[in-house]
XYZ file of C-alpha atoms in Angstrom:
524
model
C 140.728 113.399 174.741
C 137.694 113.214 172.492
C 134.050 114.018 173.088
C 131.978 110.838 172.758
C 129.143 112.977 171.453
C 131.138 113.819 168.340
C 129.340 112.711 165.197
C 130.763 109.341 164.107
C 130.649 110.410 160.454
C 133.118 113.216 161.145
C 135.540 110.799 162.775
C 135.302 108.414 159.840
C 135.888 111.279 157.421
C 138.876 112.393 159.492
C 140.412 108.890 159.420
C 139.966 108.691 155.663
C 141.445 112.153 155.090
C 144.359 111.586 157.476
C 145.290 108.364 155.741
C 145.445 110.161 152.397
C 147.446 113.051 153.850
C 149.996 110.689 155.438
C 150.461 108.460 152.399
C 149.634 110.805 149.481
C 153.317 111.199 148.587
C 153.455 107.571 147.503
C 151.236 108.446 144.508
C 154.358 109.846 142.838
C 156.562 106.895 143.788
C 157.680 104.271 141.303
C 157.594 100.514 141.082
C 160.087 98.785 143.370
C 161.374 95.291 144.032
C 158.871 92.600 142.954
C 156.309 95.074 141.581
C 157.523 94.726 137.999
C 159.779 91.675 138.237
C 157.052 89.290 139.428
C 153.577 90.711 139.982
C 152.929 93.285 137.250
C 155.015 93.935 134.117
C 156.667 90.502 134.086
C 153.360 88.805 134.822
C 152.291 87.790 131.322
C 148.879 86.525 132.423
C 148.086 89.885 133.993
C 149.496 91.905 131.096
C 147.445 89.860 128.615
C 144.309 90.046 130.754
C 144.199 86.296 131.331
C 142.319 86.477 134.634
C 141.043 82.932 134.291
C 144.555 81.527 134.727
C 144.863 83.083 138.210
C 141.782 81.177 139.340
C 142.815 77.889 137.734
C 146.299 77.603 139.245
C 148.786 79.335 141.604
C 151.161 81.979 140.309
C 154.652 82.559 141.703
C 154.125 80.125 144.548
C 150.870 81.654 145.827
C 147.206 81.133 145.060
C 145.837 84.681 145.419
C 143.395 85.134 142.512
C 141.429 87.938 144.196
C 144.545 90.141 144.421
C 145.618 89.441 140.838
C 142.090 89.967 139.525
C 141.990 93.355 141.252
C 145.369 94.312 139.768
C 144.150 93.242 136.319
C 141.082 95.457 136.740
C 143.267 98.434 137.724
C 145.541 97.801 134.751
C 142.640 97.564 132.287
C 140.941 100.722 133.557
C 144.089 102.875 133.730
C 146.454 101.512 131.082
C 146.322 103.893 128.120
C 149.990 103.611 127.180
C 152.388 100.800 126.432
C 153.896 101.054 129.921
C 152.173 100.620 133.261
C 151.893 103.633 135.521
C 152.489 103.003 139.240
C 150.124 105.819 140.305
C 146.783 103.917 140.100
C 148.288 100.967 141.961
C 149.581 103.253 144.719
C 146.149 104.875 144.862
C 144.600 101.425 145.319
C 146.884 100.756 148.296
C 146.082 104.086 149.950
C 142.347 103.595 149.442
C 142.435 100.079 150.855
C 144.459 101.116 153.909
C 142.136 104.081 154.500
C 139.100 101.808 154.420
C 140.850 99.296 156.686
C 141.436 102.033 159.271
C 137.728 102.870 159.181
C 136.856 99.176 159.545
C 139.147 98.927 162.582
C 137.319 101.927 164.034
C 133.930 100.301 163.384
C 135.044 96.977 164.856
C 136.519 98.508 168.014
C 133.481 100.744 168.443
C 131.355 97.608 168.285
C 133.530 95.906 170.906
C 134.288 98.753 173.335
C 131.124 100.856 172.915
C 133.413 103.862 173.350
C 133.928 106.228 170.429
C 137.052 107.883 171.823
C 138.779 104.569 172.508
C 137.949 103.199 169.055
C 139.066 106.410 167.332
C 142.487 106.718 168.936
C 143.162 103.004 168.509
C 142.363 103.408 164.797
C 144.759 106.347 164.583
C 147.523 104.093 165.903
C 146.622 101.423 163.337
C 146.682 104.095 160.619
C 150.029 105.733 161.207
C 152.265 103.264 163.040
C 155.532 103.230 161.014
C 155.539 99.438 160.683
C 152.445 99.818 158.448
C 154.379 101.835 155.844
C 155.725 98.832 153.949
C 152.238 97.435 153.362
C 150.897 100.769 152.093
C 153.878 102.158 150.159
C 154.828 98.888 148.438
C 152.441 98.091 145.588
C 153.072 94.331 145.825
C 151.723 94.216 149.365
C 148.221 95.105 148.254
C 147.801 91.371 148.859
C 148.019 91.891 152.609
C 145.863 95.027 152.552
C 143.162 93.232 150.567
C 143.252 90.205 152.853
C 142.933 92.454 155.922
C 140.008 94.293 154.294
C 137.937 91.129 153.899
C 139.064 89.815 157.307
C 137.912 92.982 159.093
C 134.578 92.897 157.266
C 134.134 89.269 158.347
C 134.880 90.152 161.980
C 132.419 93.037 161.938
C 129.796 90.726 160.466
C 129.996 88.055 163.171
C 130.273 90.520 166.043
C 127.250 92.441 164.815
C 125.375 89.174 165.102
C 126.511 88.789 168.718
C 125.327 92.308 169.484
C 121.894 91.666 168.057
C 121.520 88.227 169.624
C 122.596 88.103 173.247
C 121.397 84.491 173.490
C 121.778 82.087 170.559
C 122.399 78.457 169.705
C 125.113 77.004 167.495
C 122.580 76.229 164.792
C 121.089 79.721 164.763
C 124.601 81.204 164.646
C 126.001 79.203 161.715
C 122.779 79.492 159.700
C 122.468 83.246 160.220
C 122.912 85.694 157.371
C 125.757 87.363 159.276
C 127.784 84.158 159.587
C 127.204 83.033 155.996
C 128.298 86.403 154.596
C 131.257 86.526 157.005
C 132.300 83.030 155.862
C 132.218 84.177 152.236
C 134.340 87.206 153.161
C 136.787 84.890 154.950
C 137.199 82.875 151.749
C 137.872 86.094 149.807
C 140.471 87.040 152.427
C 142.193 83.673 151.965
C 142.143 84.125 148.183
C 143.749 87.558 148.613
C 146.624 86.264 150.741
C 146.891 82.968 152.672
C 147.952 84.833 155.827
C 144.204 85.155 156.527
C 144.351 81.612 157.963
C 144.753 83.288 161.365
C 141.273 84.847 161.251
C 139.374 82.074 163.116
C 141.823 82.322 166.025
C 141.689 86.138 166.060
C 137.893 85.985 166.124
C 138.072 83.422 168.932
C 140.322 85.617 171.074
C 138.026 88.624 170.624
C 135.000 86.442 171.427
C 136.730 85.228 174.606
C 137.382 88.821 175.684
C 134.074 90.453 174.779
C 131.470 87.660 174.574
C 132.706 85.127 177.094
C 129.223 83.867 177.992
C 128.808 82.527 174.460
C 132.455 81.645 173.901
C 131.996 77.853 173.579
C 129.187 78.216 171.072
C 131.144 80.779 169.053
C 134.249 78.600 168.911
C 132.254 75.618 167.645
C 130.904 77.806 164.868
C 134.357 79.109 164.002
C 135.534 75.533 163.421
C 133.656 75.774 160.116
C 136.110 78.490 159.111
C 138.958 76.095 159.883
C 137.451 73.668 157.369
C 137.204 76.451 154.782
C 140.915 77.221 154.981
C 142.123 73.633 154.513
C 141.914 73.660 150.666
C 143.851 76.934 150.562
C 146.548 75.443 152.795
C 146.861 72.417 150.513
C 147.078 74.554 147.355
C 149.588 76.950 148.917
C 151.761 74.132 150.239
C 151.750 72.368 146.858
C 152.722 75.560 145.021
C 155.702 76.372 147.267
C 159.231 75.452 146.091
C 160.627 72.130 147.288
C 163.776 73.679 148.758
C 162.114 75.433 151.712
C 163.413 72.991 154.313
C 166.068 74.297 156.664
C 169.592 73.242 155.905
C 171.279 72.118 159.109
C 168.592 73.728 161.319
C 167.154 71.345 163.902
C 163.615 71.370 165.250
C 164.665 72.782 168.617
C 166.568 75.601 166.869
C 163.363 76.563 165.057
C 161.830 77.243 168.464
C 164.556 79.787 169.226
C 164.252 81.289 165.733
C 160.553 81.811 166.450
C 161.343 83.354 169.833
C 163.867 85.736 168.311
C 161.409 86.703 165.552
C 158.677 87.491 168.053
C 161.102 89.554 170.126
C 161.939 91.486 166.956
C 158.273 92.277 166.291
C 157.665 93.211 169.905
C 160.619 95.625 169.923
C 159.699 97.187 166.570
C 156.099 97.692 167.606
C 157.266 99.621 170.657
C 160.182 101.453 169.039
C 159.859 101.208 165.222
C 163.334 102.356 164.233
C 165.174 101.570 162.076
C 162.775 99.818 159.737
C 163.894 98.307 156.452
C 162.636 96.280 153.536
C 164.961 93.368 154.331
C 166.613 92.711 157.686
C 168.846 89.890 156.452
C 168.414 87.788 159.591
C 168.261 84.368 157.954
C 167.809 81.207 160.068
C 171.520 80.399 159.773
C 172.480 83.863 160.994
C 170.041 83.779 163.904
C 171.150 80.419 165.303
C 174.751 81.624 165.282
C 173.851 84.404 167.728
C 173.751 83.327 171.389
C 171.348 86.177 172.174
C 168.496 84.091 170.780
C 168.341 82.226 174.079
C 167.781 85.476 175.971
C 165.249 86.926 173.497
C 163.307 83.664 173.433
C 163.304 83.462 177.239
C 161.980 87.036 177.494
C 159.166 86.373 175.006
C 158.253 83.067 176.607
C 158.140 84.686 180.045
C 155.845 87.480 178.808
C 153.469 85.089 177.061
C 153.350 82.656 179.987
C 152.780 85.448 182.507
C 149.918 86.922 180.488
C 148.371 83.504 179.961
C 148.441 82.765 183.679
C 147.074 86.234 184.489
C 144.672 86.342 181.512
C 141.599 86.804 183.714
C 143.276 89.609 185.631
C 144.523 91.357 182.452
C 142.066 90.146 179.777
C 142.586 93.020 177.328
C 146.375 92.921 177.577
C 146.334 89.154 177.105
C 143.977 89.420 174.117
C 146.130 92.049 172.387
C 149.337 90.048 172.779
C 147.539 86.839 171.764
C 146.337 88.431 168.521
C 149.853 89.665 167.693
C 151.292 86.194 168.339
C 148.569 84.502 166.302
C 149.006 86.844 163.322
C 152.768 86.322 163.049
C 152.769 82.653 164.071
C 152.743 81.308 160.464
C 155.900 83.324 159.693
C 157.795 83.069 162.986
C 160.031 80.301 161.661
C 158.550 77.175 163.196
C 157.576 76.180 159.658
C 159.821 77.095 156.687
C 158.550 79.683 154.203
C 159.950 81.150 150.994
C 161.057 84.596 152.221
C 163.181 83.034 154.975
C 165.952 82.696 152.413
C 166.392 86.444 152.810
C 165.031 87.208 156.307
C 162.870 85.610 158.978
C 160.936 88.816 159.616
C 159.257 91.561 157.583
C 157.194 94.620 158.497
C 154.305 93.520 156.275
C 153.747 90.356 158.316
C 152.399 92.344 161.246
C 149.913 94.542 159.313
C 146.764 92.715 160.454
C 148.416 91.982 163.812
C 148.324 95.728 164.513
C 144.715 95.065 165.480
C 146.136 93.483 168.641
C 148.293 96.545 169.300
C 145.224 98.754 168.839
C 143.565 96.934 171.743
C 146.179 98.409 174.080
C 144.998 101.974 173.424
C 141.688 101.698 175.344
C 143.641 100.109 178.183
C 145.973 103.115 178.282
C 143.120 105.586 177.960
C 141.432 104.129 181.007
C 144.581 105.023 182.935
C 144.460 108.540 181.465
C 141.411 109.261 183.575
C 143.473 108.614 186.683
C 146.715 110.244 185.529
C 146.380 113.298 183.310
C 150.041 113.251 182.289
C 149.384 110.016 180.386
C 147.149 111.980 178.033
C 150.112 114.025 176.841
C 152.319 110.943 176.792
C 149.929 109.156 174.460
C 149.740 112.160 172.143
C 153.542 112.438 172.194
C 153.910 108.780 171.212
C 151.438 109.173 168.331
C 153.267 112.288 167.153
C 156.583 110.421 167.375
C 155.132 107.568 165.293
C 153.849 110.081 162.744
C 157.333 111.574 162.328
C 158.840 108.108 161.890
C 156.058 107.221 159.455
C 156.863 110.243 157.278
C 160.551 109.393 157.363
C 159.972 105.722 156.527
C 157.525 106.505 153.713
C 160.202 108.591 152.005
C 162.467 105.549 151.727
C 160.007 103.880 149.302
C 160.340 106.523 146.592
C 162.279 104.311 144.165
C 164.588 101.306 144.006
C 167.660 103.222 145.114
C 166.013 104.884 148.108
C 164.724 101.473 149.230
C 168.062 99.673 148.963
C 170.245 102.608 150.075
C 168.166 103.019 153.233
C 168.318 99.295 153.947
C 172.091 99.135 153.503
C 172.504 102.162 155.730
C 171.232 100.078 158.652
C 171.608 96.411 157.623
C 174.514 95.116 155.524
C 173.904 91.404 156.043
C 171.644 90.565 153.083
C 173.053 89.378 149.772
C 169.640 90.000 148.184
C 169.736 93.723 148.979
C 173.150 94.216 147.362
C 171.985 92.141 144.396
C 168.822 94.191 143.894
C 170.728 97.464 143.942
C 173.243 95.958 141.538
C 170.427 95.162 139.124
C 169.337 98.798 139.181
C 172.891 99.984 138.539
C 173.074 97.573 135.596
C 169.852 99.004 134.145
C 171.438 102.452 134.319
C 174.619 101.056 132.714
C 176.632 101.984 135.788
C 178.565 98.749 135.539
C 181.426 99.449 137.996
C 178.874 100.202 140.728
C 176.876 97.137 139.731
C 179.985 94.926 139.899
C 180.745 96.252 143.374
C 177.246 95.381 144.601
C 177.269 91.930 142.988
C 180.645 91.288 144.623
C 179.311 92.284 148.051
C 176.359 89.990 147.442
C 178.679 87.075 146.616
C 180.816 87.716 149.698
C 177.702 87.101 151.787
C 176.437 84.227 149.611
C 179.205 82.737 147.409
C 176.826 80.391 145.587
C 174.332 83.096 144.612
C 173.885 82.148 140.954
C 171.938 85.223 139.852
C 174.664 87.475 141.244
C 177.347 85.456 139.421
C 175.419 85.629 136.157
C 174.752 89.375 136.397
C 178.316 90.172 137.456
C 179.605 88.236 134.439
C 177.342 90.340 132.210
C 178.598 93.529 133.866
C 182.202 92.433 133.372
C 181.450 91.848 129.705
C 180.113 95.375 129.387
C 183.360 96.843 130.748
C 185.393 94.475 128.508
C 186.825 92.508 131.431
C 186.542 89.171 129.643
C 188.827 87.301 132.059
C 186.545 88.030 135.025
C 183.447 87.348 132.923
C 184.767 83.892 131.979
C 185.610 83.227 135.611
C 182.034 83.998 136.742
C 180.419 81.938 133.977
C 182.721 79.015 134.770
C 182.013 79.322 138.494
C 178.291 79.360 137.783
C 178.517 76.184 135.699
C 180.611 74.461 138.355
C 177.623 74.944 140.693
C 174.845 74.328 138.164
C 175.898 72.636 134.932
C 172.331 72.353 133.617
C 171.568 75.991 132.785
C 171.511 76.374 129.017
C 171.335 80.192 129.178
C 174.786 80.351 130.807
C 176.338 78.131 128.124
C 174.784 80.424 125.537
C 176.204 83.538 127.232
C 179.628 81.924 127.448
C 179.349 80.965 123.764
C 178.826 84.658 122.915
C 181.856 85.590 125.005
C 183.962 82.895 123.316
C 182.824 84.199 119.928
C 183.789 87.767 120.839
C 187.244 86.639 121.964
C 187.836 84.460 118.878
C 187.418 81.064 120.584
C 185.135 79.689 117.867
C 185.438 75.986 118.672
C 184.678 76.619 122.347
C 181.715 78.776 121.289
C 180.345 75.980 119.066
C 180.729 73.484 121.931
C 178.852 75.808 124.288
C 176.053 76.309 121.751
C 175.653 72.543 121.405
C 175.450 72.164 125.197
C 172.903 74.990 125.405
C 170.701 73.343 122.792
C 170.940 69.936 124.471
C 169.616 71.624 127.615
C 166.698 73.080 125.692
C 167.903 76.667 125.307
C 166.717 78.175 121.984
C 169.849 79.374 120.134
C 169.122 81.622 117.157
C 169.926 80.308 113.711
C 171.593 83.624 112.906
C 174.178 83.174 115.668
C 174.888 79.569 114.678
C 175.420 80.685 111.094
C 177.959 83.288 112.271
C 179.872 80.624 114.140
C 180.060 78.211 111.211
C 181.112 80.974 108.822
C 184.305 81.204 110.854
């Protein structure tokens, strides 16, 4: 399928060009979801150029100073207006993914010593539809950056193994390759904590390709485990305190993890439909009896491959890497995004390295069965078509949420996010409809109650606005901003005494009420 004599530089250039061709459309896409609300425009430290703060403490529940420092650099070098432009940030994502594809090619070439195998595996890594979220969504530069440093670290240690067929533990951990790779591993962790899986990924690859030195390599990789401990402590301390499952037992977590892995397995094989939020929260999953079947299937596959690992070493290694990469977010341990869904496309970005290992396995069969050659090309073409289709859904907020709701209507967050966009456009009836759908799925969703009350105010439906503010305060009576909003509504409807009482409550809770508004109230 590819001449091994082909100049490697041409293949690298082709990978780089193909990546740009596939994802170039995203350069004209806008900010979506958390891009502005958390990471960029609303991030005052970044907007003010306070890079030091990202290194001194976590931001938004994550300690990822390398990613925020890079964003700050992009902002400072491209920001010539009062508003941020999404184009340079999209360009950063495309560049990083393009380089990652080349690094995958270099790593697999190092491992397989076969240019054709490494090239086609890299093509799969490049254009698999499940990679779209990480490339098209600006916020997920975190994962791209972490994968970049992780791949560099892997290449570094495996180059050492190639140059030194026989080595001791001491010579390994004191080598220039290992020291630089360890530094790159730290940078990966500081880009996104998901890089904690790197020591295990390196261990699996060492088991498959350098088994004679496996014990020595693993002892050296234990140093990497020590390096990640501080990051784990910082990340854990910066996470919200309400991550624990409500009413979910330990044994149910096992089935949640099994169902999540089955999801990833199915989407890697047949990546349709993909969405930004699948809405499968822990509570929803445990209510579905199918989790017992999906968990049993996954457990059977993993156990079979483990038992037959020496007979199918490459297949076992690929599956092991996928499992390892998604293990932190399978659901065994609570994490923040589980409030909205237990799975996400971006979680498997680096895990696609395991999927790429299957390509050489298939290509070996191609030599025996020519029809497999056309089958492999057909699959890649099919993935390319799905990639193009999925990339289109990231054009703006409405394309993201409309596409998601076309396939999955079980997430209150998705309805809420689209409602926010309708509110920005002053399409209040549409916004009210989305906030209502959000509250049907999650009746105690305070942000949806607050925003729907605001929307009701804007269409002069004061009765419904009062109802939502009152409902909000019956759930959380310590939010001064809601008392202030209700005070404004009371003032508008002539309930001056009630407005004064709400202002006093807002101030007692620390909400800064303007002197001008208080003066208006007392004048009446």
